[in-house]
Amino acid sequence: MYNIVLFGPPGAGKGTQSEMIIDKFNLTHISTGDLFRKHLGEGTELGKLAQKYMDQGNLVPDEVVIKMVELKITSNNSSNGFIFDGFPRTVTQAKALDQLLEKQGTEISGMILLDVDEFELINRIMLRGKSSGRSDDQDINKVNNRIKVYKKETLPVATYYDEQGKLNKIVGVGSVDNIFSDISEVIETLPH
Ligand code: ADP
């Protein structure tokens, strides 16, 4: 069973690569951003709560995110493994995830960090905003705030996994297929 954290700043390509990884390795995709957008589209209470934070490019409170992920894990307990995309985004979330997986008798196999420079990130996000309809992709102030939040609150998560020898860095610039082949090579070396 593989449990993989796909990590990186906004616009690093986590969504694109996740789709390819779940197909090849038969994993369950848990993207907290996608889950929040689904709730938002359905107008649920959770969606309304998350919207306030997402609109500003701030993080949704940890306890809300963790509860949502827990539900997703327990409702897929016969899965072959999970790919976590956009989660954990804080050290509190990372510790909670370890506990959730421990309860299922499993653990994180490895974390893959997609490394992309800031200039490229901003270009990609603003380009995506033209077709995605995501309001947080269309406003340069919101984009800059997401990158700021990433550096301050999310980057410490990389150290958390590095200290456990689980961090694998991949260059996230180049063709989608080449990046995917680099990621696949790493996944095949992970304990599972
Ligand atoms: P991106 O990585 O491109 O910024 P996501 O789709 O992963 O986009 O997330 C969009 C927004 O959803 C974030 O800016 C944040 O407000 C919220 N969000 C997603 N995942 C989390 C999380 N794990 N913790 C807190 N907030 C989150």
Short mmCIF file of C-alpha atoms and ligand atoms in Angstrom, two decimals:
data_model
loop_
_atom_site.label_atom_id
_atom_site.label_comp_id
_atom_site.label_asym_id
_atom_site.label_seq_id
_atom_site.Cartn_x
_atom_site.Cartn_y
_atom_site.Cartn_z
CA MET A 1 0.00 0.00 0.00
CA TYR A 2 1.40 3.35 -1.06
CA ASN A 3 0.43 6.51 0.84
CA ILE A 4 2.02 9.45 -0.88
CA VAL A 5 2.03 13.14 -0.05
CA LEU A 6 2.37 15.20 -3.22
CA PHE A 7 3.73 18.48 -2.00
CA GLY A 8 4.58 21.84 -3.53
CA PRO A 9 3.52 25.46 -3.85
CA PRO A 10 0.29 26.55 -5.56
CA GLY A 11 0.66 26.04 -9.30
CA ALA A 12 3.39 23.40 -9.00
CA GLY A 13 1.37 20.85 -11.00
CA LYS A 14 0.13 18.65 -8.15
CA GLY A 15 -3.35 18.21 -9.65
CA THR A 16 -2.05 17.26 -13.11
CA GLN A 17 0.50 14.78 -11.77
CA SER A 18 -1.97 13.31 -9.24
CA GLU A 19 -4.32 12.27 -12.03
CA MET A 20 -1.51 10.39 -13.76
CA ILE A 21 -0.24 8.80 -10.53
CA ILE A 22 -3.66 7.49 -9.46
CA ASP A 23 -4.11 5.84 -12.86
CA LYS A 24 -0.73 4.15 -12.89
CA PHE A 25 -0.61 3.04 -9.24
CA ASN A 26 -4.35 2.58 -8.65
CA LEU A 27 -4.53 4.97 -5.70
CA THR A 28 -7.32 7.07 -4.19
CA HIS A 29 -6.90 10.81 -4.78
CA ILE A 30 -7.55 13.12 -1.84
CA SER A 31 -7.27 16.75 -2.93
CA THR A 32 -8.47 19.05 -0.15
CA GLY A 33 -8.76 21.98 -2.61
CA ASP A 34 -11.01 19.89 -4.92
CA LEU A 35 -13.07 18.69 -1.95
CA PHE A 36 -13.63 22.26 -0.75
CA ARG A 37 -14.57 23.39 -4.27
CA LYS A 38 -17.07 20.51 -4.48
CA HIS A 39 -18.67 21.58 -1.19
CA LEU A 40 -18.72 25.16 -2.40
CA GLY A 41 -20.46 24.15 -5.64
CA GLU A 42 -23.03 22.14 -3.68
CA GLY A 43 -23.58 25.03 -1.26
CA THR A 44 -22.98 22.94 1.88
CA GLU A 45 -22.25 24.53 5.28
CA LEU A 46 -18.65 23.33 4.99
CA GLY A 47 -18.41 24.96 1.57
CA LYS A 48 -19.69 28.27 2.89
CA LEU A 49 -17.24 28.17 5.77
CA ALA A 50 -14.27 27.32 3.53
CA GLN A 51 -15.13 29.99 0.96
CA LYS A 52 -14.25 32.87 3.30
CA TYR A 53 -10.71 31.56 3.63
CA MET A 54 -10.23 30.40 0.04
CA ASP A 55 -11.36 33.74 -1.37
CA GLN A 56 -8.51 35.45 0.42
CA GLY A 57 -5.94 32.75 -0.31
CA ASN A 58 -5.75 31.89 3.39
CA LEU A 59 -5.81 28.41 4.90
CA VAL A 60 -9.04 26.83 6.09
CA PRO A 61 -8.70 26.05 9.84
CA ASP A 62 -6.87 22.78 10.58
CA GLU A 63 -9.69 21.06 12.48
CA VAL A 64 -12.08 21.56 9.55
CA VAL A 65 -9.61 20.15 7.01
CA ILE A 66 -8.61 17.22 9.21
CA LYS A 67 -12.23 16.16 9.83
CA MET A 68 -12.92 16.24 6.09
CA VAL A 69 -9.83 14.13 5.29
CA GLU A 70 -10.67 11.65 8.06
CA LEU A 71 -14.09 11.05 6.52
CA LYS A 72 -12.52 10.52 3.12
CA ILE A 73 -9.97 8.01 4.46
CA THR A 74 -12.45 6.00 6.52
CA SER A 75 -14.96 5.84 3.67
CA ASN A 76 -12.27 4.38 1.38
CA ASN A 77 -10.73 1.88 3.79
CA SER A 78 -10.39 -0.84 1.19
CA SER A 79 -8.28 1.45 -0.99
CA ASN A 80 -4.95 0.39 -2.41
CA GLY A 81 -3.42 3.59 -0.99
CA PHE A 82 -3.84 7.33 -1.07
CA ILE A 83 -2.30 10.28 -2.79
CA PHE A 84 -2.65 13.40 -0.68
CA ASP A 85 -2.68 16.54 -2.83
CA GLY A 86 -2.69 19.96 -1.16
CA PHE A 87 -2.68 18.27 2.25
CA PRO A 88 -1.05 18.42 4.78
CA ARG A 89 -0.49 22.16 4.55
CA THR A 90 0.53 22.72 8.19
CA VAL A 91 2.60 20.68 10.64
CA THR A 92 -0.57 20.18 12.75
CA GLN A 93 -2.25 18.61 9.69
CA ALA A 94 0.82 16.42 9.04
CA LYS A 95 0.77 15.08 12.61
CA ALA A 96 -2.98 14.47 12.45
CA LEU A 97 -2.53 12.58 9.17
CA ASP A 98 0.08 10.31 10.78
CA GLN A 99 -2.40 9.50 13.55
CA LEU A 100 -5.26 8.85 11.11
CA LEU A 101 -3.10 6.45 9.08
CA GLU A 102 -1.80 4.74 12.20
CA LYS A 103 -5.40 3.95 13.18
CA GLN A 104 -5.74 2.22 9.79
CA GLY A 105 -2.53 0.28 10.44
CA THR A 106 -0.54 2.12 7.79
CA GLU A 107 1.72 5.16 7.31
CA ILE A 108 3.09 7.68 4.81
CA SER A 109 5.39 5.88 2.34
CA GLY A 110 7.02 9.07 1.12
CA MET A 111 6.57 12.70 0.25
CA ILE A 112 7.29 14.11 -3.19
CA LEU A 113 8.10 17.80 -3.42
CA LEU A 114 7.53 19.42 -6.81
CA ASP A 115 10.06 22.22 -7.04
CA VAL A 116 9.08 25.19 -9.23
CA ASP A 117 10.43 28.74 -9.07
CA GLU A 118 8.16 31.58 -8.03
CA PHE A 119 8.15 33.41 -11.38
CA GLU A 120 6.97 30.28 -13.19
CA LEU A 121 4.32 29.61 -10.50
CA ILE A 122 2.74 33.03 -10.84
CA ASN A 123 2.67 32.74 -14.64
CA ARG A 124 1.05 29.30 -14.50
CA ILE A 125 -1.61 30.31 -11.97
CA MET A 126 -2.61 33.48 -13.82
CA LEU A 127 -2.81 31.48 -17.08
CA ARG A 128 -4.92 28.79 -15.38
CA GLY A 129 -7.21 31.54 -14.04
CA LYS A 130 -8.22 32.46 -17.59
CA SER A 131 -9.86 29.06 -18.12
CA SER A 132 -10.46 27.55 -14.65
CA GLY A 133 -12.90 30.19 -13.46
CA ARG A 134 -11.24 29.98 -10.02
CA SER A 135 -11.42 33.47 -8.53
CA ASP A 136 -8.32 32.77 -6.41
CA ASP A 137 -6.38 32.24 -9.68
CA GLN A 138 -7.38 35.57 -11.21
CA ASP A 139 -6.25 38.16 -8.71
CA ILE A 140 -2.50 38.76 -8.37
CA ASN A 141 -2.92 39.85 -4.73
CA LYS A 142 -4.62 36.56 -3.84
CA VAL A 143 -1.97 34.59 -5.73
CA ASN A 144 0.83 36.42 -3.92
CA ASN A 145 -0.88 35.80 -0.58
CA ARG A 146 -1.14 32.04 -1.32
CA ILE A 147 2.59 31.91 -2.05
CA LYS A 148 3.31 33.88 1.14
CA VAL A 149 1.11 31.49 3.20
CA TYR A 150 2.85 28.53 1.55
CA LYS A 151 6.28 29.77 2.60
CA LYS A 152 5.26 30.62 6.15
CA GLU A 153 2.82 27.85 7.11
CA THR A 154 3.34 25.01 4.64
CA LEU A 155 7.11 24.84 4.03
CA PRO A 156 7.75 23.63 7.63
CA VAL A 157 5.85 20.48 6.60
CA ALA A 158 8.74 19.70 4.21
CA THR A 159 11.15 19.77 7.17
CA TYR A 160 8.77 17.51 9.12
CA TYR A 161 9.02 14.79 6.43
CA ASP A 162 12.71 15.45 5.75
CA GLU A 163 13.48 14.66 9.40
CA GLN A 164 11.85 11.26 8.87
CA GLY A 165 13.89 10.64 5.70
CA LYS A 166 10.71 10.79 3.59
CA LEU A 167 11.35 13.87 1.43
CA ASN A 168 12.01 13.36 -2.30
CA LYS A 169 12.55 16.48 -4.39
CA ILE A 170 11.61 16.50 -8.10
CA VAL A 171 12.16 19.34 -10.57
CA GLY A 172 8.64 20.44 -11.49
CA VAL A 173 9.61 22.34 -14.65
CA GLY A 174 9.73 20.65 -18.07
CA SER A 175 7.27 18.43 -19.91
CA VAL A 176 4.39 16.89 -17.94
CA ASP A 177 5.48 13.42 -19.14
CA ASN A 178 9.10 13.85 -18.07
CA ILE A 179 8.07 15.07 -14.64
CA PHE A 180 5.68 12.12 -14.35
CA SER A 181 8.42 9.69 -15.27
CA ASP A 182 10.70 11.18 -12.56
CA ILE A 183 7.87 10.88 -10.03
CA SER A 184 7.12 7.28 -11.03
CA GLU A 185 10.76 6.34 -10.56
CA VAL A 186 10.69 7.71 -7.02
CA ILE A 187 7.39 6.01 -6.16
CA GLU A 188 8.73 2.64 -7.31
CA THR A 189 11.57 2.91 -4.76
CA LEU A 190 9.22 3.69 -1.82
CA PRO A 191 8.39 1.08 0.82
CA HIS A 192 4.88 -0.26 0.36
P1 ADP B 1 -3.51 25.72 -4.90
O1 ADP B 1 -2.57 24.68 -4.40
O2 ADP B 1 -3.44 25.94 -6.37
O3 ADP B 1 -3.45 27.00 -4.11
P2 ADP B 1 -5.79 24.16 -3.88
O4 ADP B 1 -6.88 23.74 -4.78
O5 ADP B 1 -4.92 23.09 -3.32
O6 ADP B 1 -4.99 25.24 -4.70
O7 ADP B 1 -6.40 24.99 -2.64
C1 ADP B 1 -7.23 26.11 -2.81
C2 ADP B 1 -7.55 26.73 -1.45
O8 ADP B 1 -8.27 25.78 -0.63
C3 ADP B 1 -6.35 27.15 -0.60
O9 ADP B 1 -5.87 28.43 -0.95
C4 ADP B 1 -6.96 27.11 0.82
O10 ADP B 1 -7.76 28.23 1.08
C5 ADP B 1 -7.90 25.89 0.75
N1 ADP B 1 -7.20 24.65 1.16
C6 ADP B 1 -6.94 23.58 0.36
N2 ADP B 1 -6.30 22.62 1.05
C7 ADP B 1 -6.13 23.08 2.32
C8 ADP B 1 -5.52 22.56 3.48
N3 ADP B 1 -4.94 21.36 3.50
N4 ADP B 1 -5.51 23.34 4.61
C9 ADP B 1 -6.10 24.54 4.61
N5 ADP B 1 -6.68 25.10 3.54
C10 ADP B 1 -6.71 24.38 2.38
#
